[in-house]
Each structure stands twice: as structure tokens, then as C-alpha cells.
Amino acid sequence: MFRKTVGAAFAGVLLALAAGSAMAADAETQAQIDAIKATVPKFAIPMREVGDRFQNMYFAVKDGNWALAAYMSKYMNGAMTPAKLTKPDEYKTWKNFYEGRFAAVDKTIQAKDAAGFEAAYTKVIEDCNSCHKKMDYGFIKVVKLKTPANPGLDYTIKSEPGDVPK
Ligand code: HEC
């Protein structure tokens, strides 16, 4: 009887120790996850890429490189993926913007409608800036550049919007 009790108590202690070390491991893992997460960009870094791709897209359309325009749009959206993890609520606003207001721009690219693009593109700049205002960044105002953000590309290659690999 005595032995049994000691045995049970001993097993209990072992169990508690094991659980304790599992909890310690969990805390350590969580701390590591938090540390990694802190290195993932929030909005500022991806937005720089958004800004550049947005500018580049304009010159791709102007010079008839439709695949480059479609590509810029695709990766403008892709650039924001880290924010899904780091700023999930704000990311939803971005997603709504890209799939909502920005879709008008995308449609004109897919349809190779240069005139429609010019109008939709000019209009969407207001939407970019109204999100900046809404998120207390009214001092960040997008303006259209006179030359592409990335001058190291040939915007005149003739291509189709569907030429972008999946
Ligand atoms: C969901 C709201 C939202 C939308 C939509 C949005 N932005 Fe932003 N943008 C932000 C926020 C917020 C910042 C400030 C960065 C931060 O919070 O860290 C920013 C910053 C920027 C910056 C400055 C980045 C830097 O640090 O140099 C540029 C450029 C930019 N946005 C371009 C655009 C363009 C172009 C569009 C439209 C195609 C757009 N943004 C649409 C929220 C938005």
C-alpha cells in the first residue's frame, strides 16, 4: 500500500515535470515565433514595392507591353502578402481594395483597353490616397511619375496580358 502510494506520487511528479517542460518548450517556441514574426514586414516595406509596381504598370500599358503590366499588377498584390500575417485587419482593407476598386484597372489590362486603363488608373490613385488618409497617413500622397520607377526594363516589348506564367 505504502509502495503503491509512493509509486503513484512519483508518477504524478514525473507527469508534472513532463508537463512543465512541455510548457517551457511551448513558451520558447512561441518566443521564437514572435521573434521571427517581428522580422516580417508590416505595411511600409511592401508599400514601397506597391508604389513602384503601380508606377511601372502605367508605362508598360503606354508602350504596349501588356504582359509586363499584368505582371506588375499581380506582384503589386503579392507584395502585400507579409501583411496578412503582421497586420491581418489592415490586410483585409488592402484585399478589398485590390479585389474591389483596383479590379477596374485590371480589367482594362486584360482587355488591352489603353484608353479605359488611363481613366481607371487615374481614378484609382484617389483610392490609394484615401486609404492612406483613413489609416492616418494622409501625408503619404501618391502622384503619377513622368518616367517608370524601374527604368531598367524594356517597356516596349510587345506582349499579351495572358503571357504571364501562372
Ligand atoms: C489598405 C490601405 C492602403 C491602400 C489601399 C494603399 N495603401 Fe499605400 N500605404 C498604406 C499605409 C498604412 C502606408 C504607411 C506604411 C505603414 O503603415 O507602415 C502606406 C504607404 C505607402 C507608400 C510609402 C511607402 C514608403 O515607406 O516609402 C507608398 C509609395 C504607397 N503606400 C503606395 C500606394 C499605392 C500606389 C496604392 C494604390 C495602388 C496604395 N498605396 C494603396 C495603406 C494603403
Short mmCIF file of N, CA and C and ligand atoms in Angstrom, two decimals:
data_model
loop_
_atom_site.label_atom_id
_atom_site.label_comp_id
_atom_site.label_asym_id
_atom_site.label_seq_id
_atom_site.Cartn_x
_atom_site.Cartn_y
_atom_site.Cartn_z
N MET A 1 0.83 -1.21 0.00
CA MET A 1 0.00 0.00 0.00
C MET A 1 0.86 1.25 0.00
N PHE A 2 1.84 1.22 0.92
CA PHE A 2 2.77 2.35 1.01
C PHE A 2 3.51 2.54 -0.33
N ARG A 3 3.97 1.40 -0.81
CA ARG A 3 4.72 1.45 -2.07
C ARG A 3 3.88 2.01 -3.22
N LYS A 4 2.65 1.50 -3.23
CA LYS A 4 1.76 1.94 -4.30
C LYS A 4 1.58 3.46 -4.28
N THR A 5 1.39 3.97 -3.05
CA THR A 5 1.15 5.42 -2.91
C THR A 5 2.37 6.21 -3.36
N VAL A 6 3.54 5.74 -2.89
CA VAL A 6 4.77 6.43 -3.28
C VAL A 6 4.93 6.38 -4.80
N GLY A 7 4.65 5.17 -5.30
CA GLY A 7 4.75 4.99 -6.76
C GLY A 7 3.84 5.96 -7.49
N ALA A 8 2.61 6.06 -7.01
CA ALA A 8 1.65 6.94 -7.67
C ALA A 8 2.10 8.39 -7.59
N ALA A 9 2.61 8.75 -6.39
CA ALA A 9 3.07 10.13 -6.19
C ALA A 9 4.24 10.42 -7.12
N PHE A 10 5.12 9.43 -7.22
CA PHE A 10 6.30 9.59 -8.06
C PHE A 10 5.89 9.79 -9.52
N ALA A 11 4.94 8.94 -9.93
CA ALA A 11 4.45 9.06 -11.30
C ALA A 11 3.82 10.44 -11.52
N GLY A 12 3.13 10.89 -10.48
CA GLY A 12 2.49 12.21 -10.56
C GLY A 12 3.52 13.30 -10.75
N VAL A 13 4.62 13.21 -9.99
CA VAL A 13 5.68 14.22 -10.09
C VAL A 13 6.29 14.20 -11.49
N LEU A 14 6.54 12.96 -11.97
CA LEU A 14 7.11 12.83 -13.32
C LEU A 14 6.21 13.50 -14.36
N LEU A 15 4.91 13.22 -14.20
CA LEU A 15 3.94 13.78 -15.13
C LEU A 15 3.96 15.31 -15.11
N ALA A 16 4.01 15.83 -13.87
CA ALA A 16 4.03 17.28 -13.69
C ALA A 16 5.29 17.87 -14.31
N LEU A 17 6.42 17.17 -14.11
CA LEU A 17 7.69 17.64 -14.67
C LEU A 17 7.62 17.66 -16.18
N ALA A 18 7.09 16.57 -16.73
CA ALA A 18 6.99 16.47 -18.18
C ALA A 18 6.11 17.59 -18.72
N ALA A 19 4.98 17.80 -18.04
CA ALA A 19 4.06 18.85 -18.50
C ALA A 19 4.75 20.21 -18.40
N GLY A 20 5.49 20.40 -17.29
CA GLY A 20 6.20 21.67 -17.09
C GLY A 20 7.20 21.92 -18.19
N SER A 21 7.95 20.87 -18.55
CA SER A 21 8.96 21.09 -19.58
C SER A 21 8.31 21.28 -20.94
N ALA A 22 7.14 20.65 -21.13
CA ALA A 22 6.41 20.86 -22.39
C ALA A 22 5.97 22.32 -22.46
N MET A 23 5.53 22.84 -21.30
CA MET A 23 5.10 24.24 -21.28
C MET A 23 6.27 25.17 -21.52
N ALA A 24 7.43 24.81 -20.93
CA ALA A 24 8.62 25.63 -21.13
C ALA A 24 8.99 25.62 -22.62
N ALA A 25 8.91 24.42 -23.24
CA ALA A 25 9.23 24.32 -24.65
C ALA A 25 8.25 25.15 -25.47
N ASP A 26 6.97 25.13 -25.07
CA ASP A 26 5.98 25.91 -25.78
C ASP A 26 6.30 27.40 -25.71
N ALA A 27 6.67 27.85 -24.50
CA ALA A 27 6.98 29.27 -24.33
C ALA A 27 8.19 29.65 -25.18
N GLU A 28 9.16 28.74 -25.22
CA GLU A 28 10.37 29.01 -26.01
C GLU A 28 10.03 29.07 -27.50
N THR A 29 9.22 28.11 -27.93
CA THR A 29 8.81 28.08 -29.35
C THR A 29 8.05 29.35 -29.69
N GLN A 30 7.15 29.73 -28.77
CA GLN A 30 6.36 30.94 -29.01
C GLN A 30 7.25 32.17 -29.11
N ALA A 31 8.26 32.22 -28.22
CA ALA A 31 9.17 33.37 -28.24
C ALA A 31 9.92 33.41 -29.57
N GLN A 32 10.28 32.21 -30.07
CA GLN A 32 10.99 32.17 -31.35
C GLN A 32 10.07 32.60 -32.50
N ILE A 33 8.81 32.13 -32.44
CA ILE A 33 7.84 32.52 -33.47
C ILE A 33 7.65 34.03 -33.44
N ASP A 34 7.52 34.59 -32.23
CA ASP A 34 7.34 36.04 -32.11
C ASP A 34 8.54 36.80 -32.68
N ALA A 35 9.75 36.25 -32.41
CA ALA A 35 10.96 36.91 -32.90
C ALA A 35 11.00 36.88 -34.43
N ILE A 36 10.61 35.74 -35.01
CA ILE A 36 10.59 35.63 -36.48
C ILE A 36 9.54 36.59 -37.05
N LYS A 37 8.39 36.59 -36.41
CA LYS A 37 7.28 37.44 -36.88
C LYS A 37 7.67 38.92 -36.88
N ALA A 38 8.47 39.29 -35.88
CA ALA A 38 8.89 40.69 -35.78
C ALA A 38 9.77 41.11 -36.96
N THR A 39 10.35 40.12 -37.66
CA THR A 39 11.20 40.46 -38.81
C THR A 39 10.39 40.51 -40.11
N VAL A 40 9.14 40.04 -40.07
CA VAL A 40 8.30 40.05 -41.28
C VAL A 40 7.75 41.47 -41.47
N PRO A 41 7.88 42.01 -42.69
CA PRO A 41 7.42 43.39 -42.92
C PRO A 41 5.95 43.60 -42.61
N LYS A 42 5.62 44.82 -42.22
CA LYS A 42 4.23 45.19 -41.98
C LYS A 42 3.71 45.88 -43.24
N PHE A 43 3.46 47.17 -43.20
CA PHE A 43 2.95 47.85 -44.41
C PHE A 43 4.00 48.66 -45.16
N ALA A 44 4.90 49.31 -44.41
CA ALA A 44 5.78 50.30 -45.06
C ALA A 44 6.65 49.68 -46.16
N ILE A 45 7.27 48.54 -45.89
CA ILE A 45 8.18 47.93 -46.87
C ILE A 45 7.41 47.43 -48.10
N PRO A 46 6.35 46.61 -47.90
CA PRO A 46 5.59 46.19 -49.09
C PRO A 46 5.01 47.37 -49.88
N MET A 47 4.61 48.43 -49.19
CA MET A 47 4.00 49.58 -49.87
C MET A 47 4.99 50.26 -50.82
N ARG A 48 6.26 50.19 -50.50
CA ARG A 48 7.26 50.77 -51.41
C ARG A 48 7.21 49.99 -52.73
N GLU A 49 7.08 48.68 -52.60
CA GLU A 49 7.01 47.83 -53.81
C GLU A 49 5.70 48.09 -54.55
N VAL A 50 4.62 48.23 -53.80
CA VAL A 50 3.32 48.55 -54.40
C VAL A 50 3.46 49.84 -55.22
N GLY A 51 4.07 50.84 -54.61
CA GLY A 51 4.24 52.14 -55.26
C GLY A 51 5.01 52.01 -56.57
N ASP A 52 6.11 51.27 -56.54
CA ASP A 52 6.94 51.12 -57.74
C ASP A 52 6.22 50.32 -58.83
N ARG A 53 5.62 49.21 -58.43
CA ARG A 53 4.94 48.38 -59.44
C ARG A 53 3.76 49.13 -60.05
N PHE A 54 3.10 49.90 -59.22
CA PHE A 54 1.97 50.70 -59.70
C PHE A 54 2.44 51.70 -60.76
N GLN A 55 3.55 52.36 -60.52
CA GLN A 55 4.08 53.32 -61.49
C GLN A 55 4.53 52.60 -62.77
N ASN A 56 5.22 51.50 -62.60
CA ASN A 56 5.75 50.77 -63.77
C ASN A 56 4.64 50.30 -64.71
N MET A 57 3.55 49.86 -64.09
CA MET A 57 2.41 49.32 -64.85
C MET A 57 1.92 50.34 -65.89
N TYR A 58 1.93 51.59 -65.50
CA TYR A 58 1.45 52.65 -66.39
C TYR A 58 2.26 52.70 -67.68
N PHE A 59 3.57 52.62 -67.54
CA PHE A 59 4.44 52.74 -68.71
C PHE A 59 4.42 51.47 -69.56
N ALA A 60 4.16 50.34 -68.89
CA ALA A 60 4.03 49.08 -69.63
C ALA A 60 2.81 49.16 -70.55
N VAL A 61 1.70 49.69 -70.03
CA VAL A 61 0.48 49.83 -70.85
C VAL A 61 0.72 50.84 -71.96
N LYS A 62 1.32 51.96 -71.61
CA LYS A 62 1.54 53.03 -72.58
C LYS A 62 2.35 52.54 -73.77
N ASP A 63 3.32 51.67 -73.51
CA ASP A 63 4.18 51.21 -74.59
C ASP A 63 3.82 49.82 -75.12
N GLY A 64 2.68 49.30 -74.69
CA GLY A 64 2.16 48.07 -75.28
C GLY A 64 2.74 46.76 -74.75
N ASN A 65 3.44 46.82 -73.62
CA ASN A 65 3.93 45.57 -73.01
C ASN A 65 2.87 45.10 -72.01
N TRP A 66 1.82 44.51 -72.53
CA TRP A 66 0.65 44.15 -71.71
C TRP A 66 0.96 43.09 -70.66
N ALA A 67 1.84 42.15 -71.01
CA ALA A 67 2.20 41.12 -70.03
C ALA A 67 2.94 41.76 -68.85
N LEU A 68 3.78 42.73 -69.15
CA LEU A 68 4.52 43.41 -68.07
C LEU A 68 3.54 44.17 -67.16
N ALA A 69 2.52 44.76 -67.76
CA ALA A 69 1.51 45.46 -66.95
C ALA A 69 0.76 44.48 -66.05
N ALA A 70 0.35 43.35 -66.63
CA ALA A 70 -0.37 42.33 -65.85
C ALA A 70 0.52 41.78 -64.74
N TYR A 71 1.77 41.59 -65.09
CA TYR A 71 2.76 41.09 -64.13
C TYR A 71 2.93 42.08 -62.96
N MET A 72 3.01 43.36 -63.29
CA MET A 72 3.17 44.38 -62.24
C MET A 72 1.97 44.38 -61.30
N SER A 73 0.78 44.23 -61.87
CA SER A 73 -0.42 44.21 -61.04
C SER A 73 -0.43 42.99 -60.13
N LYS A 74 -0.10 41.84 -60.71
CA LYS A 74 -0.09 40.60 -59.93
C LYS A 74 0.86 40.70 -58.73
N TYR A 75 2.06 41.19 -58.99
CA TYR A 75 3.04 41.22 -57.90
C TYR A 75 2.91 42.46 -57.00
N MET A 76 2.17 43.44 -57.47
CA MET A 76 1.82 44.55 -56.59
C MET A 76 0.95 44.00 -55.46
N ASN A 77 0.04 43.13 -55.84
CA ASN A 77 -0.81 42.49 -54.83
C ASN A 77 0.00 41.50 -53.99
N GLY A 78 0.84 40.71 -54.66
CA GLY A 78 1.67 39.72 -53.97
C GLY A 78 2.59 40.35 -52.93
N ALA A 79 3.03 41.58 -53.21
CA ALA A 79 3.94 42.27 -52.30
C ALA A 79 3.34 42.43 -50.92
N MET A 80 2.02 42.50 -50.86
CA MET A 80 1.35 42.77 -49.59
C MET A 80 1.15 41.52 -48.72
N THR A 81 1.49 40.35 -49.26
CA THR A 81 1.25 39.09 -48.53
C THR A 81 1.80 39.07 -47.09
N PRO A 82 3.01 39.60 -46.85
CA PRO A 82 3.50 39.56 -45.46
C PRO A 82 2.54 40.21 -44.46
N ALA A 83 1.81 41.23 -44.93
CA ALA A 83 0.89 41.95 -44.04
C ALA A 83 -0.29 41.09 -43.60
N LYS A 84 -0.53 40.01 -44.35
CA LYS A 84 -1.59 39.07 -43.96
C LYS A 84 -1.29 38.52 -42.57
N LEU A 85 0.00 38.32 -42.32
CA LEU A 85 0.44 37.79 -41.03
C LEU A 85 0.64 38.89 -39.98
N THR A 86 1.23 40.00 -40.42
CA THR A 86 1.64 41.02 -39.44
C THR A 86 0.56 42.07 -39.15
N LYS A 87 -0.34 42.29 -40.11
CA LYS A 87 -1.40 43.30 -39.94
C LYS A 87 -2.70 42.76 -40.54
N PRO A 88 -3.22 41.66 -39.96
CA PRO A 88 -4.35 40.98 -40.60
C PRO A 88 -5.58 41.86 -40.85
N ASP A 89 -5.89 42.76 -39.93
CA ASP A 89 -7.09 43.59 -40.13
C ASP A 89 -6.89 44.58 -41.28
N GLU A 90 -5.72 45.23 -41.27
CA GLU A 90 -5.42 46.20 -42.32
C GLU A 90 -5.27 45.50 -43.67
N TYR A 91 -4.76 44.24 -43.62
CA TYR A 91 -4.61 43.48 -44.87
C TYR A 91 -5.97 43.28 -45.54
N LYS A 92 -7.00 43.06 -44.72
CA LYS A 92 -8.35 42.87 -45.27
C LYS A 92 -8.77 44.10 -46.08
N THR A 93 -8.42 45.28 -45.56
CA THR A 93 -8.75 46.52 -46.28
C THR A 93 -8.01 46.56 -47.62
N TRP A 94 -6.74 46.14 -47.60
CA TRP A 94 -5.97 46.07 -48.84
C TRP A 94 -6.64 45.10 -49.82
N LYS A 95 -6.99 43.91 -49.34
CA LYS A 95 -7.60 42.87 -50.18
C LYS A 95 -8.90 43.40 -50.82
N ASN A 96 -9.70 44.07 -50.00
CA ASN A 96 -10.94 44.66 -50.53
C ASN A 96 -10.64 45.69 -51.62
N PHE A 97 -9.59 46.45 -51.39
CA PHE A 97 -9.19 47.46 -52.38
C PHE A 97 -8.77 46.78 -53.68
N TYR A 98 -7.88 45.80 -53.58
CA TYR A 98 -7.33 45.17 -54.79
C TYR A 98 -8.40 44.42 -55.57
N GLU A 99 -9.25 43.71 -54.82
CA GLU A 99 -10.29 42.92 -55.49
C GLU A 99 -11.51 43.77 -55.85
N GLY A 100 -11.60 44.93 -55.23
CA GLY A 100 -12.73 45.83 -55.49
C GLY A 100 -12.35 46.93 -56.47
N ARG A 101 -11.93 48.05 -55.93
CA ARG A 101 -11.64 49.22 -56.76
C ARG A 101 -10.58 48.96 -57.82
N PHE A 102 -9.55 48.23 -57.45
CA PHE A 102 -8.45 48.03 -58.38
C PHE A 102 -8.81 47.10 -59.54
N ALA A 103 -9.85 46.29 -59.35
CA ALA A 103 -10.27 45.34 -60.38
C ALA A 103 -10.58 46.05 -61.70
N ALA A 104 -11.05 47.30 -61.61
CA ALA A 104 -11.37 48.07 -62.81
C ALA A 104 -10.10 48.29 -63.65
N VAL A 105 -8.99 48.52 -62.97
CA VAL A 105 -7.72 48.72 -63.66
C VAL A 105 -7.29 47.41 -64.32
N ASP A 106 -7.39 46.35 -63.56
CA ASP A 106 -7.00 45.03 -64.04
C ASP A 106 -7.79 44.62 -65.28
N LYS A 107 -9.07 44.90 -65.24
CA LYS A 107 -9.94 44.54 -66.37
C LYS A 107 -9.45 45.20 -67.66
N THR A 108 -9.06 46.47 -67.57
CA THR A 108 -8.62 47.17 -68.78
C THR A 108 -7.30 46.58 -69.29
N ILE A 109 -6.47 46.08 -68.37
CA ILE A 109 -5.22 45.45 -68.79
C ILE A 109 -5.55 44.15 -69.54
N GLN A 110 -6.41 43.36 -68.93
CA GLN A 110 -6.78 42.07 -69.55
C GLN A 110 -7.43 42.29 -70.91
N ALA A 111 -8.17 43.41 -71.04
CA ALA A 111 -8.88 43.69 -72.30
C ALA A 111 -8.02 44.50 -73.28
N LYS A 112 -6.79 44.82 -72.88
CA LYS A 112 -5.90 45.65 -73.70
C LYS A 112 -6.58 46.96 -74.12
N ASP A 113 -7.25 47.56 -73.15
CA ASP A 113 -8.01 48.78 -73.40
C ASP A 113 -7.22 49.96 -72.83
N ALA A 114 -6.39 50.54 -73.68
CA ALA A 114 -5.47 51.59 -73.22
C ALA A 114 -6.21 52.84 -72.72
N ALA A 115 -7.25 53.24 -73.43
CA ALA A 115 -7.99 54.44 -73.03
C ALA A 115 -8.71 54.19 -71.71
N GLY A 116 -9.33 53.03 -71.59
CA GLY A 116 -10.02 52.65 -70.36
C GLY A 116 -9.03 52.59 -69.20
N PHE A 117 -7.85 52.09 -69.49
CA PHE A 117 -6.81 51.99 -68.46
C PHE A 117 -6.45 53.37 -67.93
N GLU A 118 -6.20 54.28 -68.82
CA GLU A 118 -5.82 55.65 -68.43
C GLU A 118 -6.83 56.22 -67.43
N ALA A 119 -8.11 56.05 -67.74
CA ALA A 119 -9.18 56.59 -66.88
C ALA A 119 -9.21 55.85 -65.54
N ALA A 120 -9.19 54.53 -65.59
CA ALA A 120 -9.28 53.73 -64.36
C ALA A 120 -8.06 53.95 -63.46
N TYR A 121 -6.92 54.06 -64.10
CA TYR A 121 -5.66 54.24 -63.36
C TYR A 121 -5.66 55.58 -62.62
N THR A 122 -6.06 56.63 -63.35
CA THR A 122 -6.10 57.97 -62.76
C THR A 122 -7.06 57.98 -61.57
N LYS A 123 -8.19 57.29 -61.76
CA LYS A 123 -9.22 57.27 -60.72
C LYS A 123 -8.74 56.52 -59.47
N VAL A 124 -8.03 55.41 -59.69
CA VAL A 124 -7.66 54.56 -58.54
C VAL A 124 -6.60 55.24 -57.65
N ILE A 125 -5.87 56.17 -58.20
CA ILE A 125 -4.88 56.90 -57.39
C ILE A 125 -5.58 57.57 -56.19
N GLU A 126 -6.78 58.06 -56.45
CA GLU A 126 -7.57 58.66 -55.36
C GLU A 126 -7.88 57.63 -54.28
N ASP A 127 -8.14 56.40 -54.71
CA ASP A 127 -8.46 55.35 -53.74
C ASP A 127 -7.23 54.93 -52.94
N CYS A 128 -6.07 54.91 -53.60
CA CYS A 128 -4.82 54.65 -52.87
C CYS A 128 -4.71 55.69 -51.75
N ASN A 129 -4.88 56.94 -52.16
CA ASN A 129 -4.66 58.03 -51.20
C ASN A 129 -5.75 58.12 -50.14
N SER A 130 -6.96 57.68 -50.48
CA SER A 130 -8.00 57.76 -49.44
C SER A 130 -7.75 56.69 -48.37
N CYS A 131 -7.15 55.58 -48.76
CA CYS A 131 -6.77 54.58 -47.74
C CYS A 131 -5.65 55.14 -46.86
N HIS A 132 -4.73 55.85 -47.48
CA HIS A 132 -3.66 56.47 -46.68
C HIS A 132 -4.25 57.41 -45.64
N LYS A 133 -5.20 58.21 -46.09
CA LYS A 133 -5.86 59.16 -45.17
C LYS A 133 -6.58 58.42 -44.05
N LYS A 134 -7.34 57.40 -44.46
CA LYS A 134 -8.14 56.64 -43.50
C LYS A 134 -7.25 55.99 -42.43
N MET A 135 -6.03 55.62 -42.84
CA MET A 135 -5.14 54.96 -41.88
C MET A 135 -4.16 55.94 -41.24
N ASP A 136 -4.51 57.23 -41.25
CA ASP A 136 -3.72 58.29 -40.62
C ASP A 136 -2.38 58.56 -41.30
N TYR A 137 -2.31 58.23 -42.61
CA TYR A 137 -1.10 58.52 -43.37
C TYR A 137 -1.43 59.49 -44.51
N GLY A 138 -2.24 60.48 -44.20
CA GLY A 138 -2.64 61.45 -45.21
C GLY A 138 -1.45 62.19 -45.81
N PHE A 139 -0.33 62.16 -45.11
CA PHE A 139 0.87 62.84 -45.63
C PHE A 139 1.59 62.01 -46.68
N ILE A 140 1.10 60.74 -46.90
CA ILE A 140 1.66 59.91 -47.98
C ILE A 140 0.70 60.00 -49.16
N LYS A 141 1.08 60.78 -50.15
CA LYS A 141 0.20 61.00 -51.29
C LYS A 141 0.89 60.54 -52.58
N VAL A 142 0.26 59.55 -53.22
CA VAL A 142 0.81 59.01 -54.47
C VAL A 142 0.55 60.00 -55.60
N VAL A 143 1.59 60.27 -56.38
CA VAL A 143 1.43 61.08 -57.59
C VAL A 143 2.03 60.29 -58.77
N LYS A 144 1.51 60.54 -59.93
CA LYS A 144 1.97 59.81 -61.12
C LYS A 144 3.35 60.31 -61.54
N LEU A 145 4.26 59.38 -61.77
CA LEU A 145 5.60 59.76 -62.22
C LEU A 145 5.62 60.04 -63.72
N LYS A 146 6.66 60.74 -64.16
CA LYS A 146 6.80 61.02 -65.60
C LYS A 146 7.60 59.92 -66.29
N THR A 147 8.33 59.15 -65.51
CA THR A 147 9.09 58.01 -66.06
C THR A 147 8.91 56.85 -65.07
N PRO A 148 9.12 55.61 -65.52
CA PRO A 148 8.88 54.47 -64.62
C PRO A 148 9.78 54.48 -63.38
N ALA A 149 9.28 53.88 -62.30
CA ALA A 149 10.08 53.76 -61.08
C ALA A 149 11.30 52.87 -61.36
N ASN A 150 11.09 51.86 -62.20
CA ASN A 150 12.20 50.98 -62.57
C ASN A 150 12.56 51.23 -64.03
N PRO A 151 13.60 52.04 -64.27
CA PRO A 151 13.96 52.36 -65.65
C PRO A 151 14.75 51.24 -66.32
N GLY A 152 15.08 50.22 -65.55
CA GLY A 152 15.92 49.14 -66.09
C GLY A 152 15.14 48.03 -66.77
N LEU A 153 14.00 48.36 -67.35
CA LEU A 153 13.21 47.36 -68.06
C LEU A 153 12.80 47.92 -69.41
N ASP A 154 12.60 47.02 -70.39
CA ASP A 154 12.12 47.45 -71.71
C ASP A 154 10.60 47.41 -71.70
N TYR A 155 10.01 48.59 -71.70
CA TYR A 155 8.53 48.67 -71.64
C TYR A 155 7.90 48.51 -73.01
N THR A 156 8.73 48.44 -74.07
CA THR A 156 8.19 48.45 -75.43
C THR A 156 8.04 47.05 -76.04
N ILE A 157 8.45 46.02 -75.29
CA ILE A 157 8.29 44.66 -75.84
C ILE A 157 6.81 44.38 -76.02
N LYS A 158 6.44 43.92 -77.22
CA LYS A 158 5.02 43.66 -77.47
C LYS A 158 4.65 42.30 -76.87
N SER A 159 3.61 42.30 -76.04
CA SER A 159 3.21 41.05 -75.38
C SER A 159 1.72 41.07 -75.11
N GLU A 160 1.20 39.94 -74.69
CA GLU A 160 -0.23 39.79 -74.38
C GLU A 160 -0.39 39.68 -72.86
N PRO A 161 -1.52 40.17 -72.32
CA PRO A 161 -1.72 40.09 -70.86
C PRO A 161 -1.64 38.65 -70.33
N GLY A 162 -2.05 37.70 -71.18
CA GLY A 162 -2.05 36.30 -70.75
C GLY A 162 -0.68 35.64 -70.80
N ASP A 163 0.34 36.38 -71.21
CA ASP A 163 1.69 35.79 -71.32
C ASP A 163 2.38 35.59 -69.97
N VAL A 164 1.77 36.13 -68.90
CA VAL A 164 2.41 35.99 -67.58
C VAL A 164 2.25 34.55 -67.10
N PRO A 165 3.37 33.86 -66.78
CA PRO A 165 3.24 32.48 -66.29
C PRO A 165 2.38 32.43 -65.02
N LYS A 166 1.66 31.35 -64.84
CA LYS A 166 0.77 31.20 -63.68
C LYS A 166 1.58 31.06 -62.41
C1 HEC B 1 -5.24 49.33 -47.09
C2 HEC B 1 -4.91 50.72 -47.20
C3 HEC B 1 -3.95 51.11 -48.27
C4 HEC B 1 -4.14 51.06 -49.63
C5 HEC B 1 -5.36 50.56 -50.38
C6 HEC B 1 -2.96 51.59 -50.22
N1 HEC B 1 -2.05 51.93 -49.27
FE1 HEC B 1 -0.19 52.68 -49.59
N2 HEC B 1 0.14 52.75 -47.61
C7 HEC B 1 -0.76 52.36 -46.62
C8 HEC B 1 -0.18 52.61 -45.33
C9 HEC B 1 -0.84 52.32 -44.00
C10 HEC B 1 1.10 53.16 -45.55
C11 HEC B 1 2.11 53.61 -44.49
C12 HEC B 1 3.06 52.49 -44.13
C13 HEC B 1 2.88 51.90 -42.75
O1 HEC B 1 1.79 51.91 -42.18
O2 HEC B 1 3.84 51.34 -42.24
C14 HEC B 1 1.26 53.25 -46.99
C15 HEC B 1 2.39 53.74 -47.62
C16 HEC B 1 2.57 53.84 -48.97
C17 HEC B 1 3.77 54.32 -49.64
C18 HEC B 1 5.04 54.82 -48.95
C19 HEC B 1 5.98 53.66 -48.69
C20 HEC B 1 7.33 54.12 -48.16
O3 HEC B 1 7.58 53.86 -46.98
O4 HEC B 1 8.08 54.69 -48.93
C21 HEC B 1 3.56 54.23 -50.97
C22 HEC B 1 4.54 54.59 -52.09
C23 HEC B 1 2.23 53.70 -51.16
N3 HEC B 1 1.66 53.48 -49.93
C24 HEC B 1 1.66 53.48 -52.39
C25 HEC B 1 0.35 53.02 -52.58
C26 HEC B 1 -0.28 52.89 -53.88
C27 HEC B 1 0.35 53.21 -55.20
C28 HEC B 1 -1.53 52.41 -53.64
C29 HEC B 1 -2.61 52.11 -54.62
C30 HEC B 1 -2.29 51.29 -55.76
C31 HEC B 1 -1.66 52.24 -52.19
N4 HEC B 1 -0.51 52.64 -51.58
C32 HEC B 1 -2.80 51.74 -51.60
C33 HEC B 1 -2.03 51.86 -46.83
C34 HEC B 1 -2.62 51.66 -48.06
#
